[in-house]
Amino acid sequence: MSGSATDGELSRGPGEGTRAVRAGLPEPVKYEPTLPGPVFAAHFHLPGEPTGPYTYGRDENPTWTHLEHAIGELEAPGQDDVETLAFASGMAAISSVLFSQLRAGDTVVLPDDGYQVLPLVRAQLEAYGIEVRTAPTGDDAQLDVLEGAKLLWIESPSNPGLDVCDIRRLVEAAHSRGALVAVDNTLATPLGQRPLELGADFSVASGTKQLTGHGDVLLGYVTGRAGTPMTAVRRWRKIVGAIPGPMEAWLAHRSIATLQMRVERQNTTAMAVAEALRGRPEVSGLRYPGLPDDPSHKIASQQMRRYGCVISFTLSTRTRAERFLDALRLVDDATSFGGVRSTAERRGRWGGDAVPEGFIRLSVGAEDPEDLVADVLRALAESAL
Ligand SMILES: *Cc1c(COP(=O)(O)O)cnc(C)c1O
């Protein structure tokens, strides 16, 4: 506890590892567990007037409350006017923001290079008479289609292309036109980026990925300033019932305790893998926002505190990519990302993303960096044989 560095740490409040392990914990109560277990309840004792907090299990649940506090403390530290709502999945959270804020005749701006389910959402929005405009994430192209929009949807970094936009700049332009702004924060996690501090109205994410990090839970959340828009999101959750189970919510909360360790390890290793792939003749189109010469790096370094655990690159053909995936021993050929066990996939197998046949999305896990780099380089060499 001596030395100016430590004093400096103390004067700016707890570090993020400390905040992660303590996030959302209730006040200590003698003989109670430090993190209370999942509360399985469809209804609660409720004599008399049916007022909150806990009435019916689709409206509120104490296990969600702890998790929502935890996420809120990481998404918007020190901000008391912020509210978080947990959902059954990332898509439940995304849909709840879109469908609670938009009406027939409204216009929404989406990215055209975002999560692969967005085109399905687009079709549904259009079926309800909502005008949908799209533009790429890179070069802040969404700026050009903002006029008259009610809501701007940002995904930065975008999945799977890893492009980044200047969130502050887009927020300013959207707000000056009276539009709300939501940022999909899935890839960055709240330890990598805090959209509300960059001015956004909502930070929305899939907790299925690095937030929970073990590939065993589906979850989503919305964090926003308390007020009319969040009230509408809460109402939408109640209407559609897109609620997490208590067990999932509890597992997610437990997993957040290790978030800082996981992102530190995974993101540092992602940088090492990206550096190992850079300049390899078999690899083209290498993207990682942490690489100093990546097209995303300049803006990313101004608004992100970490660059994520996802790398993308392209091998010359589909066959090459399949051979590479096949040759990997420490990386599972599986979709999704952010887990402690590395995964990779040929993204083109799904259709829908505008990517080359040999495009690989690699999610770096918590293995020893030397082992992982060696495995990737060996598989790369074998794929060329
Ligand atoms: C996975 C993902 C989603 C959807 O989340 P689910 O939990 O699968 O519903 C949304 N946005 C991004 C960027 C994602 O990667």
mmCIF file of C-alpha atoms and ligand atoms in Angstrom:
data_model
loop_
_atom_site.group_PDB
_atom_site.id
_atom_site.type_symbol
_atom_site.label_atom_id
_atom_site.label_comp_id
_atom_site.label_asym_id
_atom_site.label_seq_id
_atom_site.Cartn_x
_atom_site.Cartn_y
_atom_site.Cartn_z
ATOM 1 C CA MET A 1 0.000 0.000 0.000
ATOM 2 C CA SER A 2 2.915 2.376 -0.512
ATOM 3 C CA GLY A 3 3.992 4.353 -3.540
ATOM 4 C CA SER A 4 2.225 6.925 -5.623
ATOM 5 C CA ALA A 5 0.861 4.445 -8.170
ATOM 6 C CA THR A 6 -1.170 2.669 -5.507
ATOM 7 C CA ASP A 7 -2.364 5.958 -4.041
ATOM 8 C CA GLY A 8 -3.408 7.008 -7.512
ATOM 9 C CA GLU A 9 -5.362 3.788 -7.928
ATOM 10 C CA LEU A 10 -7.150 4.301 -4.644
ATOM 11 C CA SER A 11 -8.051 7.911 -5.359
ATOM 12 C CA ARG A 12 -9.792 6.975 -8.607
ATOM 13 C CA GLY A 13 -11.825 4.256 -6.940
ATOM 14 C CA PRO A 14 -11.575 0.483 -7.280
ATOM 15 C CA GLY A 15 -9.944 -0.956 -10.410
ATOM 16 C CA GLU A 16 -12.006 -2.909 -12.888
ATOM 17 C CA GLY A 17 -10.921 -6.332 -11.628
ATOM 18 C CA THR A 18 -12.169 -5.348 -8.200
ATOM 19 C CA ARG A 19 -15.367 -3.944 -9.639
ATOM 20 C CA ALA A 20 -15.957 -7.091 -11.693
ATOM 21 C CA VAL A 21 -15.591 -9.498 -8.763
ATOM 22 C CA ARG A 22 -17.894 -7.402 -6.563
ATOM 23 C CA ALA A 23 -20.346 -6.195 -9.200
ATOM 24 C CA GLY A 24 -23.986 -6.475 -8.181
ATOM 25 C CA LEU A 25 -23.352 -8.204 -4.837
ATOM 26 C CA PRO A 26 -25.960 -7.400 -2.202
ATOM 27 C CA GLU A 27 -25.039 -5.949 1.188
ATOM 28 C CA PRO A 28 -23.632 -8.687 3.430
ATOM 29 C CA VAL A 29 -26.182 -10.408 5.648
ATOM 30 C CA LYS A 30 -24.944 -12.817 8.299
ATOM 31 C CA TYR A 31 -25.430 -16.477 7.260
ATOM 32 C CA GLU A 32 -26.573 -15.503 3.784
ATOM 33 C CA PRO A 33 -24.406 -16.502 0.780
ATOM 34 C CA THR A 34 -22.249 -13.749 -0.682
ATOM 35 C CA LEU A 35 -23.933 -14.277 -4.052
ATOM 36 C CA PRO A 36 -27.468 -15.478 -3.372
ATOM 37 C CA GLY A 37 -28.522 -18.512 -5.421
ATOM 38 C CA PRO A 38 -31.095 -18.443 -8.201
ATOM 39 C CA VAL A 39 -34.633 -17.657 -7.078
ATOM 40 C CA PHE A 40 -37.051 -19.999 -8.815
ATOM 41 C CA ALA A 41 -40.409 -18.323 -8.510
ATOM 42 C CA ALA A 42 -43.317 -17.801 -10.871
ATOM 43 C CA HIS A 43 -45.066 -15.711 -8.228
ATOM 44 C CA PHE A 44 -44.283 -14.153 -4.865
ATOM 45 C CA HIS A 45 -46.331 -13.742 -1.696
ATOM 46 C CA LEU A 46 -48.374 -10.653 -2.445
ATOM 47 C CA PRO A 47 -51.189 -9.823 -0.056
ATOM 48 C CA GLY A 48 -53.034 -6.540 -0.554
ATOM 49 C CA GLU A 49 -52.170 -3.991 -3.219
ATOM 50 C CA PRO A 50 -50.010 -5.608 -5.948
ATOM 51 C CA THR A 51 -47.030 -3.253 -5.832
ATOM 52 C CA GLY A 52 -43.394 -4.175 -6.590
ATOM 53 C CA PRO A 53 -40.632 -5.036 -6.445
ATOM 54 C CA TYR A 54 -41.568 -8.718 -6.828
ATOM 55 C CA THR A 55 -45.036 -9.668 -7.916
ATOM 56 C CA TYR A 56 -45.042 -12.050 -10.870
ATOM 57 C CA GLY A 57 -42.042 -13.855 -12.329
ATOM 58 C CA ARG A 58 -42.339 -12.380 -15.826
ATOM 59 C CA ASP A 59 -42.044 -8.823 -14.466
ATOM 60 C CA GLU A 60 -39.174 -9.060 -11.998
ATOM 61 C CA ASN A 61 -37.004 -11.602 -10.241
ATOM 62 C CA PRO A 62 -34.416 -10.988 -7.473
ATOM 63 C CA THR A 63 -31.755 -12.975 -9.368
ATOM 64 C CA TRP A 64 -32.189 -10.675 -12.372
ATOM 65 C CA THR A 65 -31.938 -7.669 -10.074
ATOM 66 C CA HIS A 66 -28.486 -8.700 -8.832
ATOM 67 C CA LEU A 67 -27.314 -9.409 -12.392
ATOM 68 C CA GLU A 68 -28.765 -6.136 -13.700
ATOM 69 C CA HIS A 69 -26.959 -4.183 -11.008
ATOM 70 C CA ALA A 70 -23.721 -5.985 -11.876
ATOM 71 C CA ILE A 71 -23.974 -5.179 -15.584
ATOM 72 C CA GLY A 72 -25.011 -1.586 -14.847
ATOM 73 C CA GLU A 73 -21.993 -1.069 -12.593
ATOM 74 C CA LEU A 74 -19.708 -2.124 -15.444
ATOM 75 C CA GLU A 75 -21.532 -0.384 -18.318
ATOM 76 C CA ALA A 76 -21.926 2.927 -16.483
ATOM 77 C CA PRO A 77 -19.796 3.045 -13.335
ATOM 78 C CA GLY A 78 -20.806 5.719 -10.880
ATOM 79 C CA GLN A 79 -23.943 6.685 -12.793
ATOM 80 C CA ASP A 80 -26.994 6.245 -10.606
ATOM 81 C CA ASP A 81 -29.613 7.246 -13.170
ATOM 82 C CA VAL A 82 -28.884 4.184 -15.285
ATOM 83 C CA GLU A 83 -31.072 1.118 -15.502
ATOM 84 C CA THR A 84 -30.287 -2.352 -16.888
ATOM 85 C CA LEU A 85 -32.753 -4.984 -18.055
ATOM 86 C CA ALA A 86 -31.783 -8.623 -18.549
ATOM 87 C CA PHE A 87 -33.232 -10.624 -21.437
ATOM 88 C CA ALA A 88 -33.394 -14.219 -22.603
ATOM 89 C CA SER A 89 -30.862 -13.590 -25.396
ATOM 90 C CA GLY A 90 -29.076 -10.851 -27.257
ATOM 91 C CA MET A 91 -31.754 -10.910 -29.940
ATOM 92 C CA ALA A 92 -34.469 -10.528 -27.301
ATOM 93 C CA ALA A 93 -32.685 -7.400 -26.056
ATOM 94 C CA ILE A 94 -32.143 -6.010 -29.561
ATOM 95 C CA SER A 95 -35.724 -6.670 -30.658
ATOM 96 C CA SER A 96 -37.071 -5.134 -27.466
ATOM 97 C CA VAL A 97 -35.281 -1.848 -28.102
ATOM 98 C CA LEU A 98 -36.257 -1.702 -31.778
ATOM 99 C CA PHE A 99 -39.877 -2.735 -31.385
ATOM 100 C CA SER A 100 -40.505 -0.637 -28.279
ATOM 101 C CA GLN A 101 -39.111 2.585 -29.785
ATOM 102 C CA LEU A 102 -40.388 2.415 -33.357
ATOM 103 C CA ARG A 103 -43.872 2.901 -34.783
ATOM 104 C CA ALA A 104 -45.305 2.581 -38.299
ATOM 105 C CA GLY A 105 -44.047 5.522 -40.350
ATOM 106 C CA ASP A 106 -40.801 5.882 -38.359
ATOM 107 C CA THR A 107 -37.368 5.506 -39.902
ATOM 108 C CA VAL A 108 -34.523 3.491 -38.401
ATOM 109 C CA VAL A 109 -30.887 3.297 -39.521
ATOM 110 C CA LEU A 110 -29.196 -0.101 -39.182
ATOM 111 C CA PRO A 111 -25.681 -1.215 -40.135
ATOM 112 C CA ASP A 112 -25.561 -3.346 -43.291
ATOM 113 C CA ASP A 113 -22.564 -5.300 -41.997
ATOM 114 C CA GLY A 114 -23.838 -6.164 -38.524
ATOM 115 C CA TYR A 115 -24.988 -9.325 -36.816
ATOM 116 C CA GLN A 116 -26.381 -11.833 -39.285
ATOM 117 C CA VAL A 117 -29.929 -11.808 -37.877
ATOM 118 C CA LEU A 118 -30.371 -8.055 -38.546
ATOM 119 C CA PRO A 119 -31.673 -8.655 -42.103
ATOM 120 C CA LEU A 120 -34.478 -10.779 -40.623
ATOM 121 C CA VAL A 121 -35.226 -8.000 -38.154
ATOM 122 C CA ARG A 122 -35.241 -5.567 -41.044
ATOM 123 C CA ALA A 123 -37.869 -7.581 -42.899
ATOM 124 C CA GLN A 124 -40.039 -7.666 -39.777
ATOM 125 C CA LEU A 125 -39.686 -3.921 -39.171
ATOM 126 C CA GLU A 126 -40.649 -3.249 -42.788
ATOM 127 C CA ALA A 127 -43.664 -5.525 -42.452
ATOM 128 C CA TYR A 128 -44.808 -3.213 -39.647
ATOM 129 C CA GLY A 129 -44.470 -0.133 -41.869
ATOM 130 C CA ILE A 130 -41.145 1.099 -40.500
ATOM 131 C CA GLU A 131 -38.663 2.467 -43.025
ATOM 132 C CA VAL A 132 -35.259 0.825 -42.681
ATOM 133 C CA ARG A 133 -32.111 2.420 -44.083
ATOM 134 C CA THR A 134 -28.743 0.725 -43.954
ATOM 135 C CA ALA A 135 -25.142 1.785 -44.406
ATOM 136 C CA PRO A 136 -21.777 0.207 -43.561
ATOM 137 C CA THR A 137 -20.122 0.680 -40.161
ATOM 138 C CA GLY A 138 -16.767 1.810 -41.549
ATOM 139 C CA ASP A 139 -16.044 5.448 -42.483
ATOM 140 C CA ASP A 140 -19.064 6.534 -40.382
ATOM 141 C CA ALA A 141 -21.198 5.875 -43.474
ATOM 142 C CA GLN A 142 -24.379 5.814 -41.379
ATOM 143 C CA LEU A 143 -24.019 9.618 -41.048
ATOM 144 C CA ASP A 144 -25.229 10.033 -44.627
ATOM 145 C CA VAL A 145 -28.621 8.391 -44.061
ATOM 146 C CA LEU A 146 -29.632 9.879 -40.693
ATOM 147 C CA GLU A 147 -32.028 12.589 -41.871
ATOM 148 C CA GLY A 148 -35.464 12.094 -40.364
ATOM 149 C CA ALA A 149 -34.492 8.918 -38.488
ATOM 150 C CA LYS A 150 -35.996 8.122 -35.108
ATOM 151 C CA LEU A 151 -33.327 5.628 -34.072
ATOM 152 C CA LEU A 152 -29.751 4.898 -35.091
ATOM 153 C CA TRP A 153 -28.432 1.380 -34.498
ATOM 154 C CA ILE A 154 -24.641 1.066 -34.273
ATOM 155 C CA GLU A 155 -22.597 -2.119 -34.083
ATOM 156 C CA SER A 156 -18.986 -1.242 -33.319
ATOM 157 C CA PRO A 157 -16.819 -3.228 -33.707
ATOM 158 C CA SER A 158 -19.041 -4.913 -36.264
ATOM 159 C CA ASN A 159 -19.417 -8.672 -36.352
ATOM 160 C CA PRO A 160 -17.785 -10.311 -38.286
ATOM 161 C CA GLY A 161 -15.978 -7.595 -40.297
ATOM 162 C CA LEU A 162 -14.491 -5.780 -37.247
ATOM 163 C CA ASP A 163 -15.058 -2.317 -38.666
ATOM 164 C CA VAL A 164 -15.401 0.526 -36.202
ATOM 165 C CA CYS A 165 -17.245 3.836 -36.376
ATOM 166 C CA ASP A 166 -16.761 7.048 -34.412
ATOM 167 C CA ILE A 167 -19.530 6.583 -31.852
ATOM 168 C CA ARG A 168 -19.304 10.120 -30.370
ATOM 169 C CA ARG A 169 -19.538 11.652 -33.828
ATOM 170 C CA LEU A 170 -22.536 9.557 -34.859
ATOM 171 C CA VAL A 171 -24.293 10.174 -31.541
ATOM 172 C CA GLU A 172 -23.857 13.914 -31.911
ATOM 173 C CA ALA A 173 -25.240 13.887 -35.450
ATOM 174 C CA ALA A 174 -28.160 11.635 -34.472
ATOM 175 C CA HIS A 175 -29.084 13.636 -31.372
ATOM 176 C CA SER A 176 -28.994 16.915 -33.289
ATOM 177 C CA ARG A 177 -31.645 15.374 -35.576
ATOM 178 C CA GLY A 178 -33.712 14.140 -32.650
ATOM 179 C CA ALA A 179 -32.805 10.454 -33.075
ATOM 180 C CA LEU A 180 -32.005 8.042 -30.262
ATOM 181 C CA VAL A 181 -28.854 5.914 -30.508
ATOM 182 C CA ALA A 182 -28.321 2.290 -29.529
ATOM 183 C CA VAL A 183 -24.911 0.599 -29.632
ATOM 184 C CA ASP A 184 -24.490 -3.169 -29.837
ATOM 185 C CA ASN A 185 -21.675 -3.654 -27.313
ATOM 186 C CA THR A 186 -21.434 -7.436 -27.608
ATOM 187 C CA LEU A 187 -17.963 -7.672 -29.079
ATOM 188 C CA ALA A 188 -16.312 -5.084 -26.848
ATOM 189 C CA THR A 189 -18.004 -6.015 -23.530
ATOM 190 C CA PRO A 190 -18.472 -3.243 -20.954
ATOM 191 C CA LEU A 191 -14.793 -3.563 -20.011
ATOM 192 C CA GLY A 192 -13.795 -2.752 -23.577
ATOM 193 C CA GLN A 193 -16.217 0.056 -24.337
ATOM 194 C CA ARG A 194 -18.860 2.087 -22.486
ATOM 195 C CA PRO A 195 -21.356 3.379 -25.049
ATOM 196 C CA LEU A 196 -23.327 5.482 -22.558
ATOM 197 C CA GLU A 197 -20.196 7.490 -21.746
ATOM 198 C CA LEU A 198 -19.779 8.036 -25.489
ATOM 199 C CA GLY A 199 -23.262 9.571 -25.499
ATOM 200 C CA ALA A 200 -25.443 6.655 -26.633
ATOM 201 C CA ASP A 201 -28.931 6.220 -25.191
ATOM 202 C CA PHE A 202 -28.762 2.437 -25.030
ATOM 203 C CA SER A 203 -25.979 -0.090 -24.723
ATOM 204 C CA VAL A 204 -27.397 -3.391 -25.912
ATOM 205 C CA ALA A 205 -25.575 -6.705 -25.983
ATOM 206 C CA SER A 206 -25.611 -10.439 -26.193
ATOM 207 C CA GLY A 207 -24.345 -11.768 -22.881
ATOM 208 C CA THR A 208 -23.959 -15.115 -24.608
ATOM 209 C CA LYS A 209 -20.485 -14.194 -25.824
ATOM 210 C CA GLN A 210 -17.535 -12.843 -23.824
ATOM 211 C CA LEU A 211 -19.630 -11.318 -21.028
ATOM 212 C CA THR A 212 -20.430 -14.784 -19.677
ATOM 213 C CA GLY A 213 -17.602 -16.460 -21.575
ATOM 214 C CA HIS A 214 -18.192 -20.177 -21.145
ATOM 215 C CA GLY A 215 -20.455 -20.981 -24.082
ATOM 216 C CA ASP A 216 -23.136 -22.375 -21.797
ATOM 217 C CA VAL A 217 -25.635 -19.528 -21.392
ATOM 218 C CA LEU A 218 -27.823 -17.465 -23.689
ATOM 219 C CA LEU A 219 -28.490 -13.986 -22.345
ATOM 220 C CA GLY A 220 -28.983 -10.387 -23.392
ATOM 221 C CA TYR A 221 -29.260 -6.997 -21.772
ATOM 222 C CA VAL A 222 -30.114 -3.365 -22.343
ATOM 223 C CA THR A 223 -28.538 -0.576 -20.303
ATOM 224 C CA GLY A 224 -29.907 2.951 -20.642
ATOM 225 C CA ARG A 225 -30.610 6.117 -18.709
ATOM 226 C CA ALA A 226 -33.772 5.805 -16.639
ATOM 227 C CA GLY A 227 -36.602 7.535 -18.463
ATOM 228 C CA THR A 228 -39.308 7.078 -21.041
ATOM 229 C CA PRO A 229 -37.305 5.027 -23.582
ATOM 230 C CA MET A 230 -36.202 2.509 -20.915
ATOM 231 C CA THR A 231 -39.723 2.335 -19.501
ATOM 232 C CA ALA A 232 -40.890 1.334 -22.975
ATOM 233 C CA VAL A 233 -38.187 -1.360 -23.183
ATOM 234 C CA ARG A 234 -39.250 -2.730 -19.803
ATOM 235 C CA ARG A 235 -42.870 -2.781 -20.966
ATOM 236 C CA TRP A 236 -41.842 -4.617 -24.122
ATOM 237 C CA ARG A 237 -40.003 -7.278 -22.082
ATOM 238 C CA LYS A 238 -43.196 -7.826 -20.117
ATOM 239 C CA ILE A 239 -45.311 -7.999 -23.274
ATOM 240 C CA VAL A 240 -43.133 -10.465 -25.181
ATOM 241 C CA GLY A 241 -41.920 -12.299 -22.093
ATOM 242 C CA ALA A 242 -38.370 -12.527 -23.437
ATOM 243 C CA ILE A 243 -37.017 -13.108 -19.944
ATOM 244 C CA PRO A 244 -33.960 -15.014 -18.753
ATOM 245 C CA GLY A 245 -34.426 -18.056 -16.537
ATOM 246 C CA PRO A 246 -33.169 -17.580 -12.960
ATOM 247 C CA MET A 247 -30.487 -20.220 -13.474
ATOM 248 C CA GLU A 248 -29.117 -18.452 -16.562
ATOM 249 C CA ALA A 249 -29.182 -15.094 -14.787
ATOM 250 C CA TRP A 250 -27.323 -16.536 -11.815
ATOM 251 C CA LEU A 251 -24.717 -18.299 -14.000
ATOM 252 C CA ALA A 252 -24.171 -15.033 -15.853
ATOM 253 C CA HIS A 253 -23.648 -13.120 -12.639
ATOM 254 C CA ARG A 254 -21.212 -15.731 -11.374
ATOM 255 C CA SER A 255 -19.324 -15.543 -14.669
ATOM 256 C CA ILE A 256 -19.011 -11.753 -14.527
ATOM 257 C CA ALA A 257 -16.787 -12.150 -11.452
ATOM 258 C CA THR A 258 -14.054 -13.447 -13.793
ATOM 259 C CA LEU A 259 -14.775 -11.061 -16.670
ATOM 260 C CA GLN A 260 -11.770 -8.839 -16.111
ATOM 261 C CA MET A 261 -9.375 -11.813 -15.919
ATOM 262 C CA ARG A 262 -10.897 -13.396 -18.995
ATOM 263 C CA VAL A 263 -10.851 -10.292 -21.174
ATOM 264 C CA GLU A 264 -7.346 -9.445 -20.047
ATOM 265 C CA ARG A 265 -6.070 -12.882 -20.970
ATOM 266 C CA GLN A 266 -8.136 -13.448 -24.110
ATOM 267 C CA ASN A 267 -7.660 -9.990 -25.582
ATOM 268 C CA THR A 268 -3.904 -9.981 -24.952
ATOM 269 C CA THR A 269 -3.632 -13.388 -26.592
ATOM 270 C CA ALA A 270 -5.800 -12.186 -29.497
ATOM 271 C CA MET A 271 -3.221 -9.478 -30.104
ATOM 272 C CA ALA A 272 -0.436 -12.083 -30.023
ATOM 273 C CA VAL A 273 -2.274 -14.305 -32.514
ATOM 274 C CA ALA A 274 -2.998 -11.318 -34.777
ATOM 275 C CA GLU A 275 0.664 -10.368 -34.708
ATOM 276 C CA ALA A 276 1.655 -13.944 -35.527
ATOM 277 C CA LEU A 277 -0.716 -13.962 -38.511
ATOM 278 C CA ARG A 278 0.410 -10.587 -39.805
ATOM 279 C CA GLY A 279 2.642 -10.935 -42.785
ATOM 280 C CA ARG A 280 1.930 -14.643 -43.266
ATOM 281 C CA PRO A 281 1.699 -15.228 -47.016
ATOM 282 C CA GLU A 282 -1.353 -17.544 -46.678
ATOM 283 C CA VAL A 283 -3.373 -14.846 -44.897
ATOM 284 C CA SER A 284 -5.087 -11.848 -46.444
ATOM 285 C CA GLY A 285 -7.498 -9.263 -45.083
ATOM 286 C CA LEU A 286 -6.320 -9.719 -41.488
ATOM 287 C CA ARG A 287 -8.426 -7.617 -39.121
ATOM 288 C CA TYR A 288 -7.970 -6.911 -35.426
ATOM 289 C CA PRO A 289 -8.774 -3.436 -34.094
ATOM 290 C CA GLY A 290 -5.814 -3.662 -31.685
ATOM 291 C CA LEU A 291 -3.240 -3.887 -34.492
ATOM 292 C CA PRO A 292 -1.728 -0.404 -34.930
ATOM 293 C CA ASP A 293 -2.055 -0.596 -38.735
ATOM 294 C CA ASP A 294 -5.634 -1.932 -38.737
ATOM 295 C CA PRO A 295 -8.099 0.419 -40.491
ATOM 296 C CA SER A 296 -10.187 0.424 -37.270
ATOM 297 C CA HIS A 297 -7.333 1.159 -34.901
ATOM 298 C CA LYS A 298 -7.320 4.939 -34.833
ATOM 299 C CA ILE A 299 -10.983 5.383 -33.895
ATOM 300 C CA ALA A 300 -10.972 2.239 -31.752
ATOM 301 C CA SER A 301 -8.101 3.586 -29.666
ATOM 302 C CA GLN A 302 -10.094 6.775 -29.014
ATOM 303 C CA GLN A 303 -13.234 5.057 -27.767
ATOM 304 C CA MET A 304 -12.299 1.542 -26.667
ATOM 305 C CA ARG A 305 -10.292 0.436 -23.681
ATOM 306 C CA ARG A 306 -9.754 -3.071 -25.033
ATOM 307 C CA TYR A 307 -10.054 -4.458 -28.535
ATOM 308 C CA GLY A 308 -11.850 -7.741 -28.015
ATOM 309 C CA CYS A 309 -10.937 -11.382 -28.551
ATOM 310 C CA VAL A 310 -12.091 -11.764 -32.164
ATOM 311 C CA ILE A 311 -9.803 -11.770 -35.183
ATOM 312 C CA SER A 312 -10.833 -12.202 -38.779
ATOM 313 C CA PHE A 313 -8.864 -13.077 -41.894
ATOM 314 C CA THR A 314 -9.221 -14.753 -45.251
ATOM 315 C CA LEU A 315 -7.541 -17.822 -46.710
ATOM 316 C CA SER A 316 -7.378 -18.189 -50.476
ATOM 317 C CA THR A 317 -10.179 -20.730 -50.948
ATOM 318 C CA ARG A 318 -12.978 -22.468 -49.131
ATOM 319 C CA THR A 319 -10.998 -25.716 -49.203
ATOM 320 C CA ARG A 320 -7.971 -24.046 -47.645
ATOM 321 C CA ALA A 321 -10.163 -22.591 -44.912
ATOM 322 C CA GLU A 322 -11.779 -25.965 -44.232
ATOM 323 C CA ARG A 323 -8.387 -27.672 -44.082
ATOM 324 C CA PHE A 324 -7.160 -25.002 -41.659
ATOM 325 C CA LEU A 325 -10.158 -25.471 -39.351
ATOM 326 C CA ASP A 326 -9.751 -29.224 -39.557
ATOM 327 C CA ALA A 327 -6.075 -29.071 -38.637
ATOM 328 C CA LEU A 328 -6.590 -26.950 -35.505
ATOM 329 C CA ARG A 329 -6.348 -28.949 -32.279
ATOM 330 C CA LEU A 330 -6.895 -26.293 -29.621
ATOM 331 C CA VAL A 331 -9.609 -24.398 -31.476
ATOM 332 C CA ASP A 332 -13.083 -25.859 -31.846
ATOM 333 C CA ASP A 333 -14.823 -25.469 -35.207
ATOM 334 C CA ALA A 334 -17.902 -23.795 -33.805
ATOM 335 C CA THR A 335 -19.882 -20.610 -34.116
ATOM 336 C CA SER A 336 -20.289 -17.837 -31.542
ATOM 337 C CA PHE A 337 -17.304 -16.207 -29.826
ATOM 338 C CA GLY A 338 -15.923 -14.903 -26.555
ATOM 339 C CA GLY A 339 -15.633 -18.221 -24.705
ATOM 340 C CA VAL A 340 -12.649 -19.411 -22.659
ATOM 341 C CA ARG A 341 -12.108 -22.179 -25.240
ATOM 342 C CA SER A 342 -11.034 -20.829 -28.608
ATOM 343 C CA THR A 343 -13.407 -21.290 -31.537
ATOM 344 C CA ALA A 344 -13.187 -20.561 -35.227
ATOM 345 C CA GLU A 345 -15.440 -20.954 -38.197
ATOM 346 C CA ARG A 346 -15.713 -20.335 -41.890
ATOM 347 C CA ARG A 347 -18.269 -17.608 -41.713
ATOM 348 C CA GLY A 348 -19.449 -18.047 -45.300
ATOM 349 C CA ARG A 349 -21.011 -21.410 -44.441
ATOM 350 C CA TRP A 350 -24.034 -19.579 -43.022
ATOM 351 C CA GLY A 351 -24.717 -17.334 -45.993
ATOM 352 C CA GLY A 352 -25.928 -13.846 -45.167
ATOM 353 C CA ASP A 353 -22.591 -12.175 -44.347
ATOM 354 C CA ALA A 354 -20.910 -10.480 -47.295
ATOM 355 C CA VAL A 355 -17.611 -12.315 -46.807
ATOM 356 C CA PRO A 356 -15.292 -14.333 -49.080
ATOM 357 C CA GLU A 357 -15.549 -18.152 -49.082
ATOM 358 C CA GLY A 358 -12.222 -18.443 -47.239
ATOM 359 C CA PHE A 359 -13.151 -15.901 -44.528
ATOM 360 C CA ILE A 360 -12.375 -17.128 -40.998
ATOM 361 C CA ARG A 361 -13.608 -15.643 -37.742
ATOM 362 C CA LEU A 362 -11.367 -16.724 -34.885
ATOM 363 C CA SER A 363 -12.341 -16.214 -31.261
ATOM 364 C CA VAL A 364 -9.369 -16.379 -28.941
ATOM 365 C CA GLY A 365 -9.869 -18.198 -25.643
ATOM 366 C CA ALA A 366 -7.933 -18.432 -22.392
ATOM 367 C CA GLU A 367 -5.411 -21.094 -23.458
ATOM 368 C CA ASP A 368 -1.704 -20.387 -22.983
ATOM 369 C CA PRO A 369 -0.781 -17.870 -25.687
ATOM 370 C CA GLU A 370 2.271 -19.867 -26.871
ATOM 371 C CA ASP A 371 0.179 -23.031 -27.290
ATOM 372 C CA LEU A 372 -2.500 -21.222 -29.247
ATOM 373 C CA VAL A 373 -0.122 -19.329 -31.531
ATOM 374 C CA ALA A 374 1.746 -22.566 -32.242
ATOM 375 C CA ASP A 375 -1.488 -24.419 -33.015
ATOM 376 C CA VAL A 376 -2.735 -21.703 -35.379
ATOM 377 C CA LEU A 377 0.578 -21.447 -37.239
ATOM 378 C CA ARG A 378 0.875 -25.230 -37.547
ATOM 379 C CA ALA A 379 -2.681 -25.515 -38.885
ATOM 380 C CA LEU A 380 -1.970 -22.710 -41.319
ATOM 381 C CA ALA A 381 1.099 -24.508 -42.637
ATOM 382 C CA GLU A 382 -0.808 -27.811 -42.902
ATOM 383 C CA SER A 383 -3.702 -26.165 -44.740
ATOM 384 C CA ALA A 384 -1.295 -25.150 -47.484
ATOM 385 C CA LEU A 385 -0.031 -28.675 -48.120
HETATM 386 C C1 LIG B 1 -24.483 -13.096 -30.988
HETATM 387 C C2 LIG B 1 -24.778 -11.682 -31.264
HETATM 388 C C3 LIG B 1 -26.073 -11.189 -31.128
HETATM 389 C C4 LIG B 1 -27.240 -12.075 -30.765
HETATM 390 O O1 LIG B 1 -27.129 -12.575 -29.471
HETATM 391 P P1 LIG B 1 -27.874 -13.924 -29.001
HETATM 392 O O2 LIG B 1 -27.520 -14.014 -27.556
HETATM 393 O O3 LIG B 1 -27.322 -15.037 -29.844
HETATM 394 O O4 LIG B 1 -29.323 -13.730 -29.245
HETATM 395 C C5 LIG B 1 -26.274 -9.842 -31.370
HETATM 396 N N1 LIG B 1 -25.272 -9.024 -31.731
HETATM 397 C C6 LIG B 1 -24.019 -9.470 -31.888
HETATM 398 C C7 LIG B 1 -22.949 -8.521 -32.306
HETATM 399 C C8 LIG B 1 -23.728 -10.810 -31.671
HETATM 400 O O5 LIG B 1 -22.488 -11.261 -31.838
#
